[in-house]
JSON list of N, CA and C in Angstrom, two decimals:
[
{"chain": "A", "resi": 1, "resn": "UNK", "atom": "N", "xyz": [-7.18, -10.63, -18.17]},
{"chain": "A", "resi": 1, "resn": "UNK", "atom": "CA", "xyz": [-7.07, -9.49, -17.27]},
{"chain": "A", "resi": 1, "resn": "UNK", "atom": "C", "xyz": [-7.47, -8.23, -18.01]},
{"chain": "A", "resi": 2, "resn": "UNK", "atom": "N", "xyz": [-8.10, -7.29, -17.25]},
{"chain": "A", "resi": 2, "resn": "UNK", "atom": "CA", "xyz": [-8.81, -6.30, -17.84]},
{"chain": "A", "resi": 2, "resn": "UNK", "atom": "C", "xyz": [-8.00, -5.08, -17.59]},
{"chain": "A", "resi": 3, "resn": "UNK", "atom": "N", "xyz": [-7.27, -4.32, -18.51]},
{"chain": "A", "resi": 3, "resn": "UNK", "atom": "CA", "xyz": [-6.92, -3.09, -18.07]},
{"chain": "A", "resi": 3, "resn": "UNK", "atom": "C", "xyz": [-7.74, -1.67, -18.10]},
{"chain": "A", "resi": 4, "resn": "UNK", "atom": "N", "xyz": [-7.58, -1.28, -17.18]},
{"chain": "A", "resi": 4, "resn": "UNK", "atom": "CA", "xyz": [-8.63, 0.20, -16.49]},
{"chain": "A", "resi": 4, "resn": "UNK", "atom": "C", "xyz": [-8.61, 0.06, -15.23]},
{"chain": "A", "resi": 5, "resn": "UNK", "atom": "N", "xyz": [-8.73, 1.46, -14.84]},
{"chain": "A", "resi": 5, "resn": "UNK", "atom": "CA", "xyz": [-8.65, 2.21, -13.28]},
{"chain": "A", "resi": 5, "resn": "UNK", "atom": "C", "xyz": [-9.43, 2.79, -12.91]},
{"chain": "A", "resi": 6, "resn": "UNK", "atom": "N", "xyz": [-9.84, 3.06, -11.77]},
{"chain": "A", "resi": 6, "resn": "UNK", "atom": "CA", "xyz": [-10.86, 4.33, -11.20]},
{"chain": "A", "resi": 6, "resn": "UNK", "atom": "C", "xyz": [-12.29, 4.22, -12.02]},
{"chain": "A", "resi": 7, "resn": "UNK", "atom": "N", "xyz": [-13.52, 3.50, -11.23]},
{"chain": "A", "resi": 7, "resn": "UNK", "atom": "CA", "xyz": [-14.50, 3.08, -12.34]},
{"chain": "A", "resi": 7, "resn": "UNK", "atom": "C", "xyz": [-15.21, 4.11, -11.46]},
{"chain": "A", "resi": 8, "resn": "UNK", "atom": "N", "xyz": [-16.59, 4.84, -12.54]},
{"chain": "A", "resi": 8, "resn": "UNK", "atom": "CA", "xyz": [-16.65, 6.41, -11.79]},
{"chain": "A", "resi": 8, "resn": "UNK", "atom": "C", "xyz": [-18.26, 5.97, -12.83]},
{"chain": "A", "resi": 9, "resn": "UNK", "atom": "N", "xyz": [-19.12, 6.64, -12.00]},
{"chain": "A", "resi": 9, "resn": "UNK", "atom": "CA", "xyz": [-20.44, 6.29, -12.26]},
{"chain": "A", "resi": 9, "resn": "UNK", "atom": "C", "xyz": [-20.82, 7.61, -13.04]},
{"chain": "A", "resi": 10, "resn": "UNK", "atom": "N", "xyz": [-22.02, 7.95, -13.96]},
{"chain": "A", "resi": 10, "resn": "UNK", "atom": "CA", "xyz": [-22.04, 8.92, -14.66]},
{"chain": "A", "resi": 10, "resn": "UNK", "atom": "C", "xyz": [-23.60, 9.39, -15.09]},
{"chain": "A", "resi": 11, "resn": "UNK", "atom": "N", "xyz": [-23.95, 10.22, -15.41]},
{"chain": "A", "resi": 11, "resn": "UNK", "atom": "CA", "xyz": [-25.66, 10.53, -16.26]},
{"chain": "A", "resi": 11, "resn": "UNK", "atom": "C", "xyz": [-26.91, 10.23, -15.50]},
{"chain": "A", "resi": 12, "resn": "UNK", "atom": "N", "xyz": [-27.68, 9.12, -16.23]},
{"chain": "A", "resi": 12, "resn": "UNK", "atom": "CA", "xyz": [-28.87, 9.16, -15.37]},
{"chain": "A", "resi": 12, "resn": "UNK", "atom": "C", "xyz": [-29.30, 8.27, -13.95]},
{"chain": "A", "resi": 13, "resn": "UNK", "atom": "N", "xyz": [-28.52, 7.54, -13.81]},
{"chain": "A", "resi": 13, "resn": "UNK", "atom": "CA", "xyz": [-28.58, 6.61, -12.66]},
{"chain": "A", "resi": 13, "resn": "UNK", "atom": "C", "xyz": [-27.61, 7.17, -11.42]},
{"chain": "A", "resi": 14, "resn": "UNK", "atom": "N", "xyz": [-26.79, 7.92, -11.84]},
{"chain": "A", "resi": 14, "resn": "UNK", "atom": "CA", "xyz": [-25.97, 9.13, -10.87]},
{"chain": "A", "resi": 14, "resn": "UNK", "atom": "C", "xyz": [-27.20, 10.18, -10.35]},
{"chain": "A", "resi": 15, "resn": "UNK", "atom": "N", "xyz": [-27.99, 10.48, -11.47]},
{"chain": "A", "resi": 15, "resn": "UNK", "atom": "CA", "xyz": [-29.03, 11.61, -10.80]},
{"chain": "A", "resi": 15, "resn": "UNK", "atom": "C", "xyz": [-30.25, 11.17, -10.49]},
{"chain": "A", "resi": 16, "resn": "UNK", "atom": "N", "xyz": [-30.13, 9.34, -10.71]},
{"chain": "A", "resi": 16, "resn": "UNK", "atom": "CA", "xyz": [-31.75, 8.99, -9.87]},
{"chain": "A", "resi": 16, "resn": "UNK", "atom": "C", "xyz": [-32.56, 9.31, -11.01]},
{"chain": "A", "resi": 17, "resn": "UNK", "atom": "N", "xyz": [-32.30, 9.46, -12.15]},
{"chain": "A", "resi": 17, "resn": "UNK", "atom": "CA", "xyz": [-33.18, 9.96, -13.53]},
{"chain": "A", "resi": 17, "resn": "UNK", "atom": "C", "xyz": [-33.71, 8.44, -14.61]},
{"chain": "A", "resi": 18, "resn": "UNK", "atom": "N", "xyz": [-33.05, 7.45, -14.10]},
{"chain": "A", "resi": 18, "resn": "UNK", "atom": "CA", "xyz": [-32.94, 6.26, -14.66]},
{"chain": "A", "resi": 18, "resn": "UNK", "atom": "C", "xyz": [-34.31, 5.45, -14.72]},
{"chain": "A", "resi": 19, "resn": "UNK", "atom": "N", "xyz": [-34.72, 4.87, -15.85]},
{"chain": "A", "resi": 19, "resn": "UNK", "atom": "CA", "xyz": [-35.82, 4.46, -16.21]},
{"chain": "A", "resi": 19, "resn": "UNK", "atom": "C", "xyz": [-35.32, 2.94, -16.66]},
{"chain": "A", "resi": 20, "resn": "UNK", "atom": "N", "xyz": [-36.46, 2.19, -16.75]},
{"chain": "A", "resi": 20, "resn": "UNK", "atom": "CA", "xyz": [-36.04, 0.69, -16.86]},
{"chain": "A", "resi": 20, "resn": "UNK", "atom": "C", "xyz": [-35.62, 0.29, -18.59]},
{"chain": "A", "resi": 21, "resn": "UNK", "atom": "N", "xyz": [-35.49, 1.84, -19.15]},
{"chain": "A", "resi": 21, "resn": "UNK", "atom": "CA", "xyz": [-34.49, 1.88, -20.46]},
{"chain": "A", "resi": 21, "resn": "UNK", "atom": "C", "xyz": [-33.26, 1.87, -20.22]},
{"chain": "A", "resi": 22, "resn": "UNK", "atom": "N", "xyz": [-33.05, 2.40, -19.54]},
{"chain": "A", "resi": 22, "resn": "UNK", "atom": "CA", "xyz": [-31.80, 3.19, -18.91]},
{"chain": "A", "resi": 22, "resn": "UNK", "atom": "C", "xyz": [-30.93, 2.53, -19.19]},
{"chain": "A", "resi": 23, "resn": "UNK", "atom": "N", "xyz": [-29.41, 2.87, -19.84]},
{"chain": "A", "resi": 23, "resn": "UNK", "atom": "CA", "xyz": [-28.28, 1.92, -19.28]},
{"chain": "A", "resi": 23, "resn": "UNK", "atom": "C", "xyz": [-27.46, 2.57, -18.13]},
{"chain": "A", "resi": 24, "resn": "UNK", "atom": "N", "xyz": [-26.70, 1.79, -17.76]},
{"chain": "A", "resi": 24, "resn": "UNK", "atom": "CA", "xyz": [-25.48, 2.18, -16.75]},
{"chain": "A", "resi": 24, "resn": "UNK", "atom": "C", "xyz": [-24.29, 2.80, -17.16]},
{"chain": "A", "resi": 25, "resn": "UNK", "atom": "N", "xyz": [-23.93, 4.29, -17.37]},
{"chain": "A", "resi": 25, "resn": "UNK", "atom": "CA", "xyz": [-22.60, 4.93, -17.16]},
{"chain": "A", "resi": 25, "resn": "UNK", "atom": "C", "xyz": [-21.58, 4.90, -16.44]},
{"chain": "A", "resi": 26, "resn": "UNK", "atom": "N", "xyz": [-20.73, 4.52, -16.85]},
{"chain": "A", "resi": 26, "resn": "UNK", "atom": "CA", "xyz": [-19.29, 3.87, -16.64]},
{"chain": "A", "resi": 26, "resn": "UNK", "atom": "C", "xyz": [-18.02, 4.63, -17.28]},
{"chain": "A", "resi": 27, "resn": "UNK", "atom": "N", "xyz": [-17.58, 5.24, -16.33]},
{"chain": "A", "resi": 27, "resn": "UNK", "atom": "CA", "xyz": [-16.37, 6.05, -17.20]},
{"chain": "A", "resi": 27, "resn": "UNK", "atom": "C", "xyz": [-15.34, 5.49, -16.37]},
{"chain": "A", "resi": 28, "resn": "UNK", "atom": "N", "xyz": [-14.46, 4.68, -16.91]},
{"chain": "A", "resi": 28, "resn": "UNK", "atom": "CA", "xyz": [-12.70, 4.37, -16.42]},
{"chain": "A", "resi": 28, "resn": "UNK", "atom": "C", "xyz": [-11.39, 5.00, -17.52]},
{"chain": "A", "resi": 29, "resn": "UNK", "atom": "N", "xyz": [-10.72, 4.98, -16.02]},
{"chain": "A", "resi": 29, "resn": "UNK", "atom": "CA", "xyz": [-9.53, 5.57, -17.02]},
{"chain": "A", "resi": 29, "resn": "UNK", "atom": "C", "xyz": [-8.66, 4.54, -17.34]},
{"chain": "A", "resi": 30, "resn": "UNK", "atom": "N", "xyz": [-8.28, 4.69, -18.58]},
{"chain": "A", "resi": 30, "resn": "UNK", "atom": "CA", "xyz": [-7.33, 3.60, -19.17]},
{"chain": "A", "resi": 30, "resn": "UNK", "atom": "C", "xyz": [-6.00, 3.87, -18.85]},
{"chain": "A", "resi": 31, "resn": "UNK", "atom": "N", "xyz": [-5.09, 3.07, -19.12]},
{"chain": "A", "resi": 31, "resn": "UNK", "atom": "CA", "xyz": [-3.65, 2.97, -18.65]},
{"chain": "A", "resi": 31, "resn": "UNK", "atom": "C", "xyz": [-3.77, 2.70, -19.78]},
{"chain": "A", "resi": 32, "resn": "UNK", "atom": "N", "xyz": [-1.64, 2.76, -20.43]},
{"chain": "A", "resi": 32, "resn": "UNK", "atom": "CA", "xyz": [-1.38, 2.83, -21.44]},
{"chain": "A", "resi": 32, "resn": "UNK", "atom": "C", "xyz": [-1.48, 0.85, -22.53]},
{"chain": "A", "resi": 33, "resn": "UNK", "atom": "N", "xyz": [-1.92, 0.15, -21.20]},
{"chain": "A", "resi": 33, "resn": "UNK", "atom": "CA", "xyz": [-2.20, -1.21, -21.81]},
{"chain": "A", "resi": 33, "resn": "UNK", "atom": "C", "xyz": [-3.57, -1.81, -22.10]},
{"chain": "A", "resi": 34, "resn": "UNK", "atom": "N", "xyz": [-4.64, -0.48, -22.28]},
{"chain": "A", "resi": 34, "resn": "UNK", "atom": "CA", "xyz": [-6.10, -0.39, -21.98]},
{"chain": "A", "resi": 34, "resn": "UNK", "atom": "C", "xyz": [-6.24, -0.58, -23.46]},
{"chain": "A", "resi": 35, "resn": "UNK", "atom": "N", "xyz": [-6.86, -2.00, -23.69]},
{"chain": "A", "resi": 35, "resn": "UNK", "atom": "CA", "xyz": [-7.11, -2.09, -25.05]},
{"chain": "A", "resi": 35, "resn": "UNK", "atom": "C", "xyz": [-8.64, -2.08, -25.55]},
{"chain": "A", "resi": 36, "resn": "UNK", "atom": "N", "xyz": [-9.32, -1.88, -26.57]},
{"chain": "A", "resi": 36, "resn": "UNK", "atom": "CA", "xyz": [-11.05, -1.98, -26.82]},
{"chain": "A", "resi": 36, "resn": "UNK", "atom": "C", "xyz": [-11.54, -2.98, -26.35]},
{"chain": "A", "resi": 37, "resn": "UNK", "atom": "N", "xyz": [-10.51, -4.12, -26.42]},
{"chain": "A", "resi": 37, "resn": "UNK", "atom": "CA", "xyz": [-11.44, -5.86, -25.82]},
{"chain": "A", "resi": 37, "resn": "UNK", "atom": "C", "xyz": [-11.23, -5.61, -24.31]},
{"chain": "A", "resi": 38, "resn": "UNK", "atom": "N", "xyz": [-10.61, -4.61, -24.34]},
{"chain": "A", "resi": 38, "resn": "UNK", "atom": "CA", "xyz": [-10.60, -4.18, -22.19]},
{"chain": "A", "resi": 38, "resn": "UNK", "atom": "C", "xyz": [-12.08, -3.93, -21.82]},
{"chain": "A", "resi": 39, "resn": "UNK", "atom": "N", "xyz": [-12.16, -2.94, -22.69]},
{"chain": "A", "resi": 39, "resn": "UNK", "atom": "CA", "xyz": [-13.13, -1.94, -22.42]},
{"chain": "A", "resi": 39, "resn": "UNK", "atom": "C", "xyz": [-14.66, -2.66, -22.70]},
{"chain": "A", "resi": 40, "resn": "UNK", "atom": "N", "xyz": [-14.24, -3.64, -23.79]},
{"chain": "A", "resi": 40, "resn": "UNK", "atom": "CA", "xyz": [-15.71, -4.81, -24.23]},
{"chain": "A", "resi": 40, "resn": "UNK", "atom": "C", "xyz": [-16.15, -5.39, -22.99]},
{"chain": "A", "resi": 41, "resn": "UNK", "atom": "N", "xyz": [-14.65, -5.95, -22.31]},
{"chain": "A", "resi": 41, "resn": "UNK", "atom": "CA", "xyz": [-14.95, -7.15, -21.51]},
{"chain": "A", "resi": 41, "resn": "UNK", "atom": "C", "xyz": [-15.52, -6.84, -19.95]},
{"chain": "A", "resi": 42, "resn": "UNK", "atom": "N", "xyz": [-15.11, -5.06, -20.10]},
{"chain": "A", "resi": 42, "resn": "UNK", "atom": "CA", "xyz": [-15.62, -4.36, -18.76]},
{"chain": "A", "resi": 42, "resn": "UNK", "atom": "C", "xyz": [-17.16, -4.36, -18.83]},
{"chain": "A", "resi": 43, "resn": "UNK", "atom": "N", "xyz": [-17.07, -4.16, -20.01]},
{"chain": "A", "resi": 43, "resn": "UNK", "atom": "CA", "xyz": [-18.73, -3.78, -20.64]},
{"chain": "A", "resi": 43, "resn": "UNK", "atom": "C", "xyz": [-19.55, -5.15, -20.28]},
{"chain": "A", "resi": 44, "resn": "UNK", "atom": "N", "xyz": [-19.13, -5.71, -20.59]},
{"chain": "A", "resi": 44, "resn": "UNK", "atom": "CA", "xyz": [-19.65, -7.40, -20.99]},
{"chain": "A", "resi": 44, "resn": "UNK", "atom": "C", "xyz": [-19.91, -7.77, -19.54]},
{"chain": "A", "resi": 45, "resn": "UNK", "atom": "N", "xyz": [-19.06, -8.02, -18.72]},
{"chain": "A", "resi": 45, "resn": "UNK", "atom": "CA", "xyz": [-18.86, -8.61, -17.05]},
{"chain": "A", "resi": 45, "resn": "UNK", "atom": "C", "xyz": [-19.78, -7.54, -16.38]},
{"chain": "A", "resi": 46, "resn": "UNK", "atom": "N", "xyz": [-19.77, -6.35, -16.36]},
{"chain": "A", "resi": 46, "resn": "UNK", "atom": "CA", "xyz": [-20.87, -5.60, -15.73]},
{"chain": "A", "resi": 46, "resn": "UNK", "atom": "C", "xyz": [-22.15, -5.75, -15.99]},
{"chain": "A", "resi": 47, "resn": "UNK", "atom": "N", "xyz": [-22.39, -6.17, -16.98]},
{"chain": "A", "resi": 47, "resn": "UNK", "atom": "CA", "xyz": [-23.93, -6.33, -18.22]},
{"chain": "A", "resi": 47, "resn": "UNK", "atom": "C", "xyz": [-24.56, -7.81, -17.00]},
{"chain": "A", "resi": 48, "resn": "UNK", "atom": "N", "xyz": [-23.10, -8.54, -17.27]},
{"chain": "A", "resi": 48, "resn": "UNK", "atom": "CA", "xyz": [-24.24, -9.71, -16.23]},
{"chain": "A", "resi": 48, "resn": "UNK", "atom": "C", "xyz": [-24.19, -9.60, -15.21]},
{"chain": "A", "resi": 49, "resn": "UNK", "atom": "N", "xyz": [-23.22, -9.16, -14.28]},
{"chain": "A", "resi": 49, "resn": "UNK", "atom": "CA", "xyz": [-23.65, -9.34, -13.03]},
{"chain": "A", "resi": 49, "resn": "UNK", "atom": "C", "xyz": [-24.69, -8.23, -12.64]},
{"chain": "A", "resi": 50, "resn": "UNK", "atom": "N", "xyz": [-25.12, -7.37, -13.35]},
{"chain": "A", "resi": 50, "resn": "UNK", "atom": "CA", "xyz": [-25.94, -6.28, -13.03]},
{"chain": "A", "resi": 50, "resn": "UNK", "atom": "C", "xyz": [-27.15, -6.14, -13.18]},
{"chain": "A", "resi": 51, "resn": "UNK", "atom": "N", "xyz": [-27.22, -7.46, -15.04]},
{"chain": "A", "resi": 51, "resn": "UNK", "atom": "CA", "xyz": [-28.26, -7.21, -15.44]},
{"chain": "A", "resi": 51, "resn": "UNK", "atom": "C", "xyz": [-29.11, -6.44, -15.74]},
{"chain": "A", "resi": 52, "resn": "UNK", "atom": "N", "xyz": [-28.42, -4.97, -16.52]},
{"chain": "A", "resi": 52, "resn": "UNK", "atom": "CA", "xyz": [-28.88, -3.96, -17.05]},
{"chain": "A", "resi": 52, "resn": "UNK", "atom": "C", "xyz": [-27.68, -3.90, -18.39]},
{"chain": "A", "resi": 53, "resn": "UNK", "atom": "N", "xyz": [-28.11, -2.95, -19.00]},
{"chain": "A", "resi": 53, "resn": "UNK", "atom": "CA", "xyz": [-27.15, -2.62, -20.25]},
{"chain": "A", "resi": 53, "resn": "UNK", "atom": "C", "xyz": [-26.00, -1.51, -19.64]},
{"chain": "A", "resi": 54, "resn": "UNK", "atom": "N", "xyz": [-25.09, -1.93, -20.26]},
{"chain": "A", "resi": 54, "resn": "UNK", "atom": "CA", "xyz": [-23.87, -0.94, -19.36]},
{"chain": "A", "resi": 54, "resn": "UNK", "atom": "C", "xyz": [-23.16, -0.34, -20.67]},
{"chain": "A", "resi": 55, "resn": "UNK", "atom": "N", "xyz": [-22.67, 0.59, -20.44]},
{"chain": "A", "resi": 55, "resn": "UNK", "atom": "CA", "xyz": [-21.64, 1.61, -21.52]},
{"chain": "A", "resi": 55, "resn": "UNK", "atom": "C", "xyz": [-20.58, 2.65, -20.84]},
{"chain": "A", "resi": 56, "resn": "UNK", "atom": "N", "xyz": [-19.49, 1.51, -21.30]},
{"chain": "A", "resi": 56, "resn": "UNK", "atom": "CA", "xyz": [-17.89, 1.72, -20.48]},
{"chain": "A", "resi": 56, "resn": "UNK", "atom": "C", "xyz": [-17.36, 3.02, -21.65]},
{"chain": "A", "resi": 57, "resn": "UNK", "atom": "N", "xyz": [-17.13, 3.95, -21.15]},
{"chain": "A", "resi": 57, "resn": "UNK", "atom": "CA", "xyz": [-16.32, 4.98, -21.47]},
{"chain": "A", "resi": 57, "resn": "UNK", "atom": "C", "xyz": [-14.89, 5.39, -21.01]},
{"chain": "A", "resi": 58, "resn": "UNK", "atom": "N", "xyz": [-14.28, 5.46, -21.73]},
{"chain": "A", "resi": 58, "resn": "UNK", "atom": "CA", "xyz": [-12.79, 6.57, -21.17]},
{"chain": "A", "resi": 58, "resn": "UNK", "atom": "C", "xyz": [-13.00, 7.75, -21.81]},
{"chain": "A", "resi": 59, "resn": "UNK", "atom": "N", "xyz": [-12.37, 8.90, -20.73]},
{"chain": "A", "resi": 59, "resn": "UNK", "atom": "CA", "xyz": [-12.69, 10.57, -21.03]},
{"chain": "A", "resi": 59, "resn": "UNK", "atom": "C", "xyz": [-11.87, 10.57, -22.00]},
{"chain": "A", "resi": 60, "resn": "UNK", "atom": "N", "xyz": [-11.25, 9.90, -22.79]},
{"chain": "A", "resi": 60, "resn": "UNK", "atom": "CA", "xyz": [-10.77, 10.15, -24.02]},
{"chain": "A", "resi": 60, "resn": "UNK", "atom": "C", "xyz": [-11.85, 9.66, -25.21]},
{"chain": "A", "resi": 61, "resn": "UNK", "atom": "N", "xyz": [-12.41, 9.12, -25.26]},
{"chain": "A", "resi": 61, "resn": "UNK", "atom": "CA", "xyz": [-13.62, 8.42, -25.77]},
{"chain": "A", "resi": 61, "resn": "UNK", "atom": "C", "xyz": [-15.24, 9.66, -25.53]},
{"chain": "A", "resi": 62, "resn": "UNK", "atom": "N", "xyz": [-15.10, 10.24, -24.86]},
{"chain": "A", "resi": 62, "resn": "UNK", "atom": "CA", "xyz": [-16.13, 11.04, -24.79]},
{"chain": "A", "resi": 62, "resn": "UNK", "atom": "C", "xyz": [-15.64, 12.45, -25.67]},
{"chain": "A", "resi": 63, "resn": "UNK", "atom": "N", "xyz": [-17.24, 12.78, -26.26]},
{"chain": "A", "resi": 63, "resn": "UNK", "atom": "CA", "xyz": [-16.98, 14.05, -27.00]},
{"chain": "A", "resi": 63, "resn": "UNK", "atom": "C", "xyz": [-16.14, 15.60, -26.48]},
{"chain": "A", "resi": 64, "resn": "UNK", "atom": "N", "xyz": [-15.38, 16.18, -26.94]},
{"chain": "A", "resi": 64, "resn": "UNK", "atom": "CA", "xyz": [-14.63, 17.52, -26.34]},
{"chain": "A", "resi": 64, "resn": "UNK", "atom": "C", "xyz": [-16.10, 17.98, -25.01]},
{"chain": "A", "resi": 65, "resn": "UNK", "atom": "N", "xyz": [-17.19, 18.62, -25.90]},
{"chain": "A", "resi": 65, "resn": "UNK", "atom": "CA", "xyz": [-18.01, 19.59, -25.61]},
{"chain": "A", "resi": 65, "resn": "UNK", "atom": "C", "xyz": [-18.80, 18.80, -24.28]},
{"chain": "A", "resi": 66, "resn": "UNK", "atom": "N", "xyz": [-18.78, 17.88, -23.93]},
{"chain": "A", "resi": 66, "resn": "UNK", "atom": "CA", "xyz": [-19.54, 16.97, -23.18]},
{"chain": "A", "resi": 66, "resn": "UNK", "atom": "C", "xyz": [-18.22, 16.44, -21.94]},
{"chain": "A", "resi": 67, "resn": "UNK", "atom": "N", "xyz": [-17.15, 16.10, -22.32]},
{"chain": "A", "resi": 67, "resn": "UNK", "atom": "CA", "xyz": [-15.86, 15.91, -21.69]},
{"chain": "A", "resi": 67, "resn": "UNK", "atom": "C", "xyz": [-15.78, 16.52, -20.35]},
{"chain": "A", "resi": 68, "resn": "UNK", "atom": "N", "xyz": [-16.18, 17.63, -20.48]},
{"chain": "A", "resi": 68, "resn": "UNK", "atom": "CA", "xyz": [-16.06, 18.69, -18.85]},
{"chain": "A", "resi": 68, "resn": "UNK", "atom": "C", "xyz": [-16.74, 18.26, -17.94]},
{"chain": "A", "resi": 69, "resn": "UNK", "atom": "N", "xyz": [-18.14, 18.37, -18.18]},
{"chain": "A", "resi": 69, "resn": "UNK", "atom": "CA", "xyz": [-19.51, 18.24, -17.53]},
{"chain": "A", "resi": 69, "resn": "UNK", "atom": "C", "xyz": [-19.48, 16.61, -17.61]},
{"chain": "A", "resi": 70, "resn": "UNK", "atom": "N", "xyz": [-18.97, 15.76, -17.92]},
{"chain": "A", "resi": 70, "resn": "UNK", "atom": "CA", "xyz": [-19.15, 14.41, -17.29]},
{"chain": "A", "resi": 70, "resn": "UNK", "atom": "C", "xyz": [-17.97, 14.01, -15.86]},
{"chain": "A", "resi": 71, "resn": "UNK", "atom": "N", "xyz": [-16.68, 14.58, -16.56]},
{"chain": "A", "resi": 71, "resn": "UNK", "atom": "CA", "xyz": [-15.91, 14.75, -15.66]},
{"chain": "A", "resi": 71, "resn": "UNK", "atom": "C", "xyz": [-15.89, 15.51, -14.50]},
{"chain": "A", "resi": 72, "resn": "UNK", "atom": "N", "xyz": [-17.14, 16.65, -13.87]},
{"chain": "A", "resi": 72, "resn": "UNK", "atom": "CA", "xyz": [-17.23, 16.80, -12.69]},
{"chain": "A", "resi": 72, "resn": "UNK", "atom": "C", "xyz": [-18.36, 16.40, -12.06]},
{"chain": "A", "resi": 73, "resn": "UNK", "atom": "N", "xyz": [-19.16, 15.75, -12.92]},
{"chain": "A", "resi": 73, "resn": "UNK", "atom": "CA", "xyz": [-20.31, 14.75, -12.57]},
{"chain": "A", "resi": 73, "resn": "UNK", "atom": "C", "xyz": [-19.59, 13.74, -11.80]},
{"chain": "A", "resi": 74, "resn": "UNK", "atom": "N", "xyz": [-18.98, 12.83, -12.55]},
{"chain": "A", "resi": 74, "resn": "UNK", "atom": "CA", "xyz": [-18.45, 11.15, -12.11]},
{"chain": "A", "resi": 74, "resn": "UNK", "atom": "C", "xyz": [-18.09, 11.31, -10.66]},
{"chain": "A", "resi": 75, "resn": "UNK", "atom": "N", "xyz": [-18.91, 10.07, -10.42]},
{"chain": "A", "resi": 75, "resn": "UNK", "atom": "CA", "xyz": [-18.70, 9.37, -8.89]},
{"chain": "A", "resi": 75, "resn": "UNK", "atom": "C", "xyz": [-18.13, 8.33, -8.74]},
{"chain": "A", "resi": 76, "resn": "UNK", "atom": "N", "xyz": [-17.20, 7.88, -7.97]},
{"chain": "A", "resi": 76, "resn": "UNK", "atom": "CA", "xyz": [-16.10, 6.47, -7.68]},
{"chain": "A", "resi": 76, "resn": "UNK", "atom": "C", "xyz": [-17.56, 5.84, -7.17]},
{"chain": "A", "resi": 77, "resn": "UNK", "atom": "N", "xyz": [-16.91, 4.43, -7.84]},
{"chain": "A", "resi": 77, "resn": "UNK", "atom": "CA", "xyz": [-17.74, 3.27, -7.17]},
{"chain": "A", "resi": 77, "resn": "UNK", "atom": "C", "xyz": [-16.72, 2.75, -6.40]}
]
């Protein structure tokens, strides 16, 4: 079982900017039982069923200066 909440879309595939480099932005918020193999296995399970490269973030995990401006970006999936 995977702990994380509220999976919220982010960067270039939010603005239609996405190129077939591109990965998929993923920001969830963790609960206090949200461990790194959470966050792997979110990473991991999205990667295949999507079949693009994915990169799971929590706004604790993102830089201060960048922190704001992703957080009024993010869109609920």
């Amino acid at each position: 079982m995977c702990h994380g909440r509220i999976a919220r879309v982010f960067g270039s595939v939010l603005h239609g900017l996405d190129t077939d480099n591109s990965d998929l932005d993923i920001l969830i918020d963790s609960t206090p039982e949200t461990t790194l193999f959470d966050i792997g296995a979110i990473r991991h399970k999205l990667g295949q069923l999507l079949g693009v490269p994915v990169d799971v973030l929590s706004p604790n995990a993102l830089p201060d200066g960048f922190r704001a401006t992703v957080l009024a970006e993010a869109r609920s999936v």
